[in-house]
XYZ file of C-alpha atoms in Angstrom:
624
model
C -0.781 1.890 0.692
C 1.608 1.645 -2.318
C 4.781 -0.319 -1.871
C 8.194 -0.301 -3.535
C 7.950 -1.592 -7.096
C 10.712 -4.111 -7.308
C 11.010 -7.899 -7.263
C 8.496 -8.331 -4.350
C 6.557 -10.663 -1.824
C 2.449 -16.745 -1.214
C 1.632 -18.632 1.332
C -2.088 -19.179 1.478
C -1.555 -21.617 4.299
C 0.279 -19.004 6.371
C -2.427 -16.391 5.952
C -5.160 -18.970 6.473
C -3.499 -19.888 9.743
C -3.285 -16.208 10.697
C -6.953 -15.746 9.850
C -7.871 -18.768 11.934
C -5.829 -17.380 14.832
C -7.564 -14.019 14.509
C -10.942 -15.762 14.662
C -9.943 -17.218 18.051
C -8.860 -13.921 19.584
C -10.578 -12.955 22.810
C -13.476 -10.585 22.299
C -15.187 -8.095 24.551
C -18.840 -8.419 25.436
C -21.370 -7.008 22.995
C -22.127 -3.418 23.987
C -25.524 -1.813 23.847
C -26.195 1.132 21.558
C -24.947 4.333 23.164
C -22.609 2.583 25.561
C -19.105 3.987 25.466
C -16.428 1.696 24.064
C -12.644 1.929 24.052
C -12.124 0.210 20.708
C -13.733 -0.599 17.387
C -13.453 -3.423 14.881
C -15.378 -4.249 11.735
C -16.833 -7.521 13.017
C -16.857 -6.642 16.711
C -13.919 -8.676 18.022
C -11.245 -6.963 20.130
C -8.052 -8.453 21.510
C -7.406 -5.768 24.118
C -9.715 -4.895 26.988
C -10.359 -1.391 28.364
C -7.516 -1.582 30.885
C -4.712 -2.710 28.572
C -1.391 -0.972 29.155
C 0.391 -1.486 25.814
C 0.135 -3.519 22.644
C 1.644 -7.010 22.946
C 3.949 -6.497 19.959
C 5.885 -3.567 21.444
C 8.549 -3.265 24.102
C 6.753 -0.975 26.533
C 10.082 0.008 28.082
C 11.944 0.640 24.849
C 14.580 3.375 25.234
C 14.255 6.667 23.394
C 17.059 8.196 21.342
C 19.223 7.790 18.241
C 18.090 7.774 14.675
C 17.115 5.553 11.783
C 18.002 6.527 8.206
C 16.357 4.794 5.247
C 14.626 5.170 1.896
C 10.862 4.738 1.911
C 9.629 1.197 1.182
C 5.979 2.332 1.082
C 3.945 5.476 0.618
C 0.394 6.818 0.205
C -1.669 9.574 -1.432
C 0.629 12.112 -3.180
C 3.780 10.901 -1.443
C 6.778 10.223 -3.665
C 9.674 7.980 -2.561
C 12.154 9.593 -4.966
C 11.673 13.306 -4.408
C 9.433 15.869 -2.717
C 8.367 19.472 -3.220
C 5.532 19.856 -0.697
C 4.655 19.002 2.892
C 0.935 18.797 2.159
C 0.513 15.029 2.030
C -3.271 14.774 1.810
C -4.106 16.437 -1.524
C -3.440 15.443 -5.142
C -1.237 18.419 -5.953
C 2.517 18.199 -5.411
C 4.889 15.458 -4.251
C 5.063 14.982 -0.492
C 7.662 12.970 1.408
C 6.525 9.608 2.771
C 5.835 9.361 6.510
C 4.275 12.792 6.877
C 1.506 10.888 8.665
C 3.883 10.525 11.643
C 3.289 14.197 12.342
C -0.486 13.926 12.689
C -2.653 12.514 15.404
C -5.837 10.589 14.672
C -8.932 9.779 16.667
C -7.913 6.137 16.970
C -4.986 3.924 15.956
C -4.683 0.414 14.545
C -3.640 -2.584 16.615
C -1.267 -4.254 14.181
C -1.756 -7.728 15.615
C -5.474 -7.675 14.740
C -7.041 -7.572 11.254
C -8.686 -4.173 11.687
C -9.220 -3.287 15.378
C -8.631 0.290 16.547
C -8.208 1.855 19.968
C -8.487 5.428 21.171
C -5.769 8.055 20.772
C -7.310 11.539 20.623
C -10.662 9.867 21.233
C -10.820 8.369 24.720
C -14.043 6.522 23.862
C -16.792 6.316 21.253
C -20.544 5.773 21.267
C -22.445 4.192 18.387
C -25.977 5.516 17.879
C -28.777 5.484 15.330
C -28.211 1.864 14.312
C -24.587 2.537 13.435
C -25.174 5.717 11.418
C -23.891 8.089 14.118
C -20.621 7.890 16.042
C -19.886 10.204 18.957
C -16.188 10.465 19.752
C -15.291 11.698 23.240
C -11.924 13.469 23.118
C -9.106 13.569 25.655
C -8.779 17.017 27.141
C -4.976 16.845 27.153
C -4.613 16.613 23.352
C -2.437 19.453 22.037
C -0.923 20.734 18.812
C 2.825 21.299 18.716
C 2.431 25.010 19.421
C 0.648 24.186 22.697
C -2.835 25.066 21.499
C -5.596 22.603 22.432
C -6.806 20.035 19.910
C -10.580 20.239 20.120
C -13.660 18.754 18.531
C -13.773 21.755 16.183
C -10.412 20.724 14.737
C -11.620 17.161 14.200
C -14.887 18.210 12.566
C -13.036 20.713 10.376
C -10.494 18.058 9.360
C -13.059 15.470 8.332
C -15.140 17.865 6.260
C -12.052 19.469 4.686
C -10.690 16.080 3.653
C -14.096 15.115 2.267
C -14.281 18.287 0.187
C -10.660 18.938 -0.785
C -8.596 15.920 0.152
C -6.757 13.569 -2.185
C -9.206 11.729 -4.490
C -8.347 8.491 -2.730
C -9.605 10.037 0.510
C -12.600 11.813 -1.021
C -13.954 8.713 -2.726
C -13.326 6.483 0.257
C -15.246 8.705 2.693
C -18.021 9.719 0.306
C -20.685 8.291 2.669
C -19.509 10.543 5.516
C -22.495 12.900 5.785
C -21.345 15.379 8.435
C -19.015 16.012 11.346
C -20.027 18.470 14.063
C -18.617 19.702 17.369
C -21.428 20.331 19.876
C -18.765 21.127 22.484
C -14.936 21.074 22.658
C -14.770 17.451 23.806
C -17.309 15.726 21.543
C -17.360 15.096 17.800
C -20.580 13.803 16.276
C -19.918 12.004 12.993
C -22.932 11.059 10.878
C -22.960 8.693 7.940
C -25.373 8.408 5.051
C -26.699 4.970 5.933
C -24.945 3.502 2.889
C -21.567 3.173 4.581
C -19.753 -0.073 5.266
C -18.811 -1.255 8.734
C -15.241 -0.214 8.010
C -15.891 3.408 7.083
C -16.131 4.660 10.713
C -12.737 3.054 11.353
C -11.296 4.710 8.244
C -12.627 8.068 9.433
C -11.131 7.466 12.890
C -7.712 6.999 11.264
C -7.719 10.219 9.212
C -5.232 12.975 10.127
C -6.446 15.744 12.404
C -5.665 19.190 11.025
C -5.533 22.474 12.887
C -8.562 24.560 11.993
C -6.769 27.712 13.087
C -3.715 26.923 10.950
C -5.704 26.158 7.820
C -7.752 29.295 8.241
C -4.501 31.118 7.458
C -3.028 28.641 4.951
C -4.878 27.253 1.929
C -5.267 23.500 2.431
C -5.704 22.928 -1.319
C -2.230 24.236 -2.167
C 1.093 22.464 -1.999
C 3.594 24.161 0.289
C 7.080 23.708 1.690
C 6.035 25.282 4.973
C 5.774 22.372 7.423
C 2.204 22.375 8.730
C 1.208 22.741 12.364
C 0.455 19.235 13.594
C 0.059 17.285 16.821
C 1.647 13.850 16.358
C 4.688 12.164 17.910
C 6.970 13.718 15.263
C 7.333 17.048 13.523
C 9.249 18.075 10.426
C 12.840 18.953 11.273
C 15.743 19.629 8.933
C 15.213 18.998 5.229
C 16.618 19.698 1.807
C 14.089 19.573 -1.005
C 14.411 16.415 -3.067
C 17.320 15.101 -0.966
C 16.285 14.333 2.607
C 13.788 15.107 5.335
C 14.067 14.504 9.061
C 11.146 13.834 11.348
C 12.090 14.824 14.884
C 10.487 13.221 17.939
C 8.379 15.599 20.001
C 9.704 14.939 23.505
C 6.703 16.415 25.267
C 4.137 14.886 22.918
C 0.904 14.862 24.847
C 0.045 11.210 23.982
C 3.364 9.513 24.754
C 2.120 7.662 27.868
C -1.155 6.360 26.450
C -1.525 2.574 26.038
C -1.773 2.940 22.248
C 1.550 4.832 22.163
C 3.641 3.165 24.866
C 6.829 1.571 23.545
C 6.509 3.359 20.204
C 7.973 6.422 18.462
C 11.367 5.614 19.983
C 13.810 7.208 17.533
C 14.770 10.822 18.168
C 15.121 11.283 14.420
C 13.564 9.388 11.520
C 15.436 10.476 8.417
C 14.294 9.698 4.881
C 16.814 9.920 2.057
C 15.731 10.434 -1.558
C 17.507 8.938 -4.569
C 16.504 8.697 -8.202
C 18.523 5.475 -8.566
C 18.230 2.609 -6.077
C 21.805 1.545 -6.790
C 23.065 4.902 -5.572
C 20.966 4.436 -2.431
C 22.583 1.034 -1.905
C 26.051 2.574 -2.122
C 24.992 5.037 0.570
C 23.866 2.111 2.732
C 27.199 0.333 2.299
C 28.960 3.450 3.567
C 26.664 3.755 6.583
C 24.879 6.910 5.442
C 21.709 4.791 5.397
C 21.274 2.460 8.365
C 18.209 0.398 7.405
C 17.567 -1.125 3.989
C 14.539 -3.192 2.971
C 15.886 -4.773 -0.181
C 13.627 -5.073 -3.230
C 16.274 -6.063 -5.790
C 16.870 -9.816 -6.024
C 20.071 -9.206 -7.962
C 21.520 -7.048 -5.209
C 20.325 -9.415 -2.489
C 21.953 -12.389 -4.205
C 25.191 -10.863 -5.490
C 26.103 -7.492 -3.972
C 26.053 -7.995 -0.219
C 29.774 -8.685 -0.107
C 31.179 -5.464 1.346
C 33.504 -5.325 4.391
C 30.945 -4.130 6.950
C 28.896 -7.261 6.288
C 31.914 -9.538 6.650
C 32.765 -7.762 9.902
C 29.178 -8.280 11.127
C 28.636 -4.563 11.549
C 25.852 -5.013 8.998
C 23.277 -7.790 9.453
C 21.266 -9.417 6.686
C 18.033 -11.172 7.686
C 14.429 -11.921 6.800
C 11.171 -11.198 8.614
C 7.888 -12.997 7.843
C 5.270 -11.059 5.905
C 1.849 -12.539 6.663
C -0.132 -9.709 5.141
C -2.049 -10.102 1.893
C 0.697 -9.360 -0.614
C -1.744 -7.573 -2.876
C -1.407 -6.997 -6.567
C 1.957 -6.419 -8.205
C 2.191 -6.398 -11.954
C 2.191 -4.475 -15.188
C -1.216 -2.821 -15.514
C -2.806 -2.237 -18.934
C -4.523 1.100 -19.424
C -7.805 -0.240 -20.801
C -9.000 3.309 -21.444
C -6.915 3.004 -24.613
C -8.579 1.138 -27.478
C -5.632 -1.161 -28.124
C -6.118 -2.754 -24.692
C -9.923 -2.922 -24.756
C -10.157 -6.580 -25.839
C -9.400 -9.102 -23.057
C -7.995 -11.510 -25.665
C -5.340 -8.944 -26.532
C -4.496 -8.482 -22.861
C -4.289 -12.236 -22.336
C -1.987 -12.543 -25.347
C 0.344 -9.857 -24.018
C 0.546 -11.668 -20.698
C 1.592 -14.902 -22.412
C 4.706 -13.175 -23.736
C 6.166 -12.611 -20.245
C 8.353 -15.578 -19.282
C 8.393 -15.516 -15.489
C 10.209 -18.847 -15.137
C 13.132 -17.603 -17.230
C 13.145 -14.237 -15.430
C 13.083 -15.853 -12.007
C 16.001 -18.138 -12.842
C 18.071 -15.672 -14.869
C 17.270 -12.317 -13.256
C 15.851 -13.010 -9.780
C 18.097 -15.859 -8.622
C 15.062 -18.030 -7.924
C 13.932 -15.832 -5.032
C 10.373 -15.181 -6.120
C 7.039 -16.913 -6.643
C 4.651 -15.979 -9.419
C 1.707 -13.857 -8.414
C -1.659 -15.170 -9.612
C -4.234 -13.335 -7.535
C -5.233 -9.817 -6.588
C -5.424 -11.266 -3.040
C -2.184 -13.225 -3.098
C -0.897 -14.541 0.228
C -4.366 -14.520 1.781
C -7.473 -16.627 2.340
C -9.292 -14.286 -0.070
C -7.443 -15.733 -3.076
C -9.699 -17.789 -5.386
C -8.545 -21.375 -5.877
C -9.796 -24.070 -8.267
C -13.484 -24.209 -9.205
C -15.893 -21.761 -7.540
C -17.762 -23.299 -4.618
C -21.508 -23.021 -4.035
C -21.199 -19.805 -2.021
C -19.124 -18.107 -4.728
C -21.470 -19.310 -7.485
C -24.424 -17.848 -5.621
C -22.765 -14.416 -5.923
C -21.621 -14.876 -9.519
C -24.732 -16.406 -11.120
C -26.792 -13.178 -11.311
C -24.095 -11.701 -13.573
C -23.379 -14.778 -15.732
C -24.595 -13.120 -18.936
C -22.165 -10.212 -18.434
C -19.126 -12.246 -17.399
C -16.590 -14.194 -19.401
C -17.045 -17.981 -19.230
C -13.599 -18.293 -17.612
C -15.044 -16.800 -14.429
C -17.065 -19.964 -13.841
C -14.204 -22.402 -14.398
C -10.969 -22.931 -12.488
C -9.501 -19.645 -11.244
C -7.236 -18.145 -13.904
C -3.578 -18.858 -13.213
C -0.555 -17.149 -14.737
C 0.973 -19.264 -17.545
C 3.924 -21.513 -16.794
C 6.633 -21.421 -19.455
C 9.372 -23.880 -20.393
C 11.900 -21.421 -18.952
C 13.624 -20.836 -22.283
C 12.853 -17.121 -22.366
C 10.834 -17.493 -25.574
C 8.377 -20.341 -25.069
C 7.120 -21.027 -28.591
C 3.962 -22.760 -27.385
C 2.900 -19.726 -25.364
C 3.854 -17.317 -28.154
C 1.795 -19.347 -30.672
C -1.177 -19.192 -28.325
C -0.643 -15.439 -27.960
C -0.572 -15.018 -31.732
C -3.790 -17.030 -32.070
C -5.547 -14.813 -29.525
C -4.373 -11.664 -31.321
C -5.733 -12.950 -34.620
C -9.049 -13.857 -32.976
C -9.211 -10.292 -31.664
C -8.972 -8.937 -35.224
C -5.275 -8.102 -35.443
C -3.489 -8.681 -38.750
C 0.082 -9.039 -39.917
C 1.932 -6.824 -42.357
C 5.265 -8.576 -42.727
C 6.842 -8.373 -39.286
C 4.419 -5.705 -38.101
C 1.345 -6.575 -36.077
C -1.568 -4.287 -36.824
C -4.547 -3.594 -34.634
C -8.078 -4.078 -35.976
C -8.132 -0.397 -36.997
C -5.000 -0.911 -39.119
C -2.584 0.933 -36.840
C 0.719 -0.680 -35.953
C 0.577 -2.180 -32.458
C 2.948 -0.123 -30.309
C 3.342 -0.226 -26.529
C 5.289 1.941 -24.104
C 6.218 0.708 -20.624
C 6.316 3.721 -18.299
C 8.717 3.563 -15.359
C 10.500 5.766 -12.846
C 13.134 3.158 -11.972
C 16.130 2.327 -14.170
C 16.408 -0.961 -12.265
C 13.325 -2.226 -14.045
C 14.788 -1.847 -17.510
C 16.759 -5.104 -17.314
C 13.544 -6.888 -16.264
C 11.332 -5.323 -18.903
C 13.646 -5.649 -21.919
C 13.390 -9.480 -22.211
C 9.615 -9.098 -22.091
C 9.834 -6.453 -24.807
C 11.872 -8.823 -27.002
C 9.105 -11.420 -26.780
C 6.506 -8.810 -27.689
C 8.625 -7.920 -30.701
C 8.531 -11.600 -31.737
C 4.755 -11.131 -31.948
C 5.228 -8.080 -34.198
C 4.551 -5.519 -31.463
C 6.810 -2.494 -31.243
C 7.446 -2.033 -27.531
C 9.666 0.422 -25.670
C 10.750 1.257 -22.121
C 10.259 4.889 -21.122
C 12.086 6.151 -18.041
C 10.791 9.468 -16.643
C 11.606 11.504 -13.553
C 9.601 10.823 -10.378
C 7.348 13.884 -10.594
C 6.473 13.257 -14.236
C 5.826 9.593 -13.493
C 3.348 10.395 -10.741
C 1.719 13.123 -12.824
C 1.224 10.745 -15.748
C -0.256 8.085 -13.484
C -2.610 10.668 -11.977
C -3.800 11.582 -15.483
C -3.773 7.947 -16.737
C -1.321 9.020 -19.432
C 0.422 5.693 -20.082
C 0.094 2.389 -21.929
C 1.482 -0.004 -19.325
C 3.025 0.711 -15.950
C 4.296 -1.429 -13.104
C 2.902 -1.005 -9.621
C 2.270 -2.897 -6.402
C -0.746 -2.282 -4.212
C -1.064 -3.824 -0.782
C -4.449 -4.687 0.671
C -5.704 -4.790 4.231
C -6.880 -8.021 5.843
C -10.380 -6.501 6.064
C -11.812 -5.031 2.875
C -13.521 -1.659 2.942
C -14.409 1.339 0.803
C -10.817 1.713 -0.372
C -11.132 -1.252 -2.769
C -13.476 0.859 -4.867
C -10.355 2.910 -5.582
C -8.634 -0.129 -7.096
C -11.374 -1.656 -9.222
C -14.558 0.451 -9.115
C -16.072 2.056 -12.204
C -16.238 5.516 -10.646
C -12.532 5.484 -9.802
C -11.683 4.505 -13.397
C -12.620 8.054 -14.421
C -11.190 9.853 -11.375
C -7.706 11.356 -11.851
C -5.322 10.284 -9.117
C -7.215 7.098 -8.273
C -5.516 3.719 -7.872
C -7.583 2.144 -10.650
C -4.706 2.312 -13.095
C -6.158 -0.349 -15.390
C -9.411 1.580 -15.806
C -11.514 -1.384 -14.691
C -15.190 -0.584 -15.170
C -17.595 -3.518 -15.011
C -21.039 -3.707 -13.339
C -20.460 -7.225 -11.982
C -17.160 -6.182 -10.434
C -18.819 -3.117 -8.927
C -21.540 -5.326 -7.426
C -19.036 -7.801 -5.970
C -16.996 -4.954 -4.494
C -20.127 -3.889 -2.623
C -20.754 -7.480 -1.488
C -17.236 -7.622 -0.037
C -17.475 -4.200 1.596
C -20.858 -4.860 3.196
C -20.318 -8.500 4.145
C -21.914 -9.201 7.546
C -19.165 -11.623 8.617
C -15.513 -12.196 7.829
C -16.476 -15.508 6.192
C -18.936 -13.723 3.884
C -16.286 -11.120 3.058
C -13.814 -13.867 2.135
C -16.344 -15.554 -0.171
C -17.127 -12.242 -1.890
C -13.420 -11.497 -2.294
C -12.856 -14.870 -3.965
C -15.714 -14.249 -6.380
C -14.332 -10.787 -7.094
C -10.858 -12.229 -7.596
C -12.196 -14.633 -10.245
C -13.728 -11.772 -12.224
C -10.624 -9.612 -12.034
C -8.292 -12.434 -13.067
C -10.550 -13.498 -15.948
C -10.464 -9.904 -17.261
C -6.669 -10.024 -17.805
C -6.292 -6.429 -16.673
C -2.638 -6.930 -15.789
C 0.405 -9.084 -16.284
C 0.929 -10.453 -12.764
C 4.525 -10.296 -11.580
C 5.981 -11.867 -8.414
C 6.238 -11.739 -4.631
C 7.885 -13.329 -1.644
C 6.286 -13.859 1.795
C 9.175 -12.247 3.667
C 10.780 -8.847 4.164
C 14.433 -9.047 3.103
C 16.274 -6.602 5.325
C 19.843 -5.433 5.786
C 20.744 -3.080 8.630
C 23.644 -1.684 10.509
C 23.709 -3.471 13.864
C 22.457 -0.558 15.957
C 18.802 -1.471 16.435
C 16.731 -3.164 19.083
C 13.383 -4.644 18.168
C 10.496 -6.570 19.729
C 10.807 -10.358 19.655
C 8.067 -10.829 17.037
C 6.683 -8.351 14.502
C 2.888 -8.038 14.472
C 0.981 -10.136 11.923
C -0.491 -7.277 9.920
C 2.323 -4.761 9.476
C 6.085 -4.323 9.624
C 6.344 -1.175 11.791
C 10.095 -0.629 11.917
C 10.046 3.136 12.343
C 7.495 3.100 15.136
C 8.364 0.004 17.255
C 12.141 -0.466 16.887
C 14.681 1.570 18.849
C 18.301 2.676 18.742
C 20.513 0.393 20.850
C 23.374 2.432 22.318
C 25.341 -0.659 23.406
C 25.232 -2.257 19.972
C 26.194 1.014 18.337
C 29.195 1.375 20.638
C 30.457 -2.099 19.675
C 30.551 -1.233 15.982
C 31.648 2.363 16.551
C 28.537 4.017 15.180
C 26.988 7.098 16.744
C 23.287 7.594 17.210
C 23.443 11.294 16.469
């Protein structure tokens, strides 16, 4: 899932504690092959038994009603947080609004207080056969689409094979080892895998959207469309205006509303997403009450602009919620498909020119911590020298890896905070010369004689003030750098086609690694338009370590493989790591109720909070 690119979310100790807690969770007995089970997890542990009534992190008696209005803090696939022109969210073509997934049911749903466990929604139970290569999902007979037609095994089988053949590249590549999906009768789906799949792939498949076979026999799934699709989830598309807003309306008679996996959730009558090209304009709308929930990603706004009357009158609340998830990778990514970024010494030099300490003090009000790892804020982050277990994974590839992989894990440079640390700039210049660059007066030339020019591609004007000081330091090295602001559709199109020099992005990772990490760092994804491998990382050792992490037999083995992988990625200098904070900074109009504690592995505001009529009455705000 991609998150809002803005001054973002370390606390290895926190995540380590969460991981330790997860390891102590109660588990169900080991089931024999073919025995029906109510839940799945990668390593077999489940917190909830077959008779659970609701997830612990929800208020099972939460009231229904009211609305929440916000701008999207996260999105996936072809979704665009700044505009939309299609309601087909699961293909590459077009720009879909975030949260279309609320409209679609899935076979199973995640328990957000466990690293990866899933429990049945459309699927009442599941059997595992053939040594884990075949999964038989037994469906609930009451499952229905919004037009009242039954949701059957044929719809599920059709959905899985359609997504495999025509879905967004991020879906297609992730489920490549899905061999077939068949419906021997209306209530059973038989899903077969190739034998090369990871333990997580069946869970990924169980979380894919279920499409209506009948509907997509009439409509072409491969085309973008502004006709809201027939779906079966707790919400459906309501009112909308293209590029401005979309409302998801709660389906009052949703067939699954009383199931344990749904109880206490989907409480808002209306979930409304607003779209703005400029985040400052969105903030003005929040101040006026047109937006009621704001996850703030601008440190400048958080520190200086929350001074309006509604805040002083306590009609608006400002608070923080812990974020114990792996914070993932946020940074400026180099497009190594372009020759000028092919040498890791050049990439390292460019990273030395970014003065985080000055930026944090002068631009971010000291709110952020420097990101170092692709697994920041998690136990998977490499620290210090590699231990024996990591070395055992790395040694077979020593001849193909940079020596830095086998030393202390690469850390982002620490500057003197002046904004133009001469020591770091001299080191950068030395690396550029070693890479074959030359100087022509004040112009730095690449080894082929061309002037070194760089364009930072962005869709957010807010990032210009952050990027310009970095650009000035690059100019001190003789590099001509520029900031290019493009509209949201063009930005996404250029990322899909890898048509950029450097772009900023944040990618969040799950607590359990699976096939999706091939999308971030795998060689095949480097050549696949629309993939998340923006840097174009293509390295056999990295590919091998990705597979080690995906196919790890235990969580401990997965963590070791992730640390080894992290060392290789960091030593390749594929990015300029940016920043994060281990909390969600949130401002909201005081109209919401929420469970006492958010779950450890997600921040599910839209699905677990509710509209509080009494609070709204106190501040004179309607829920309509």
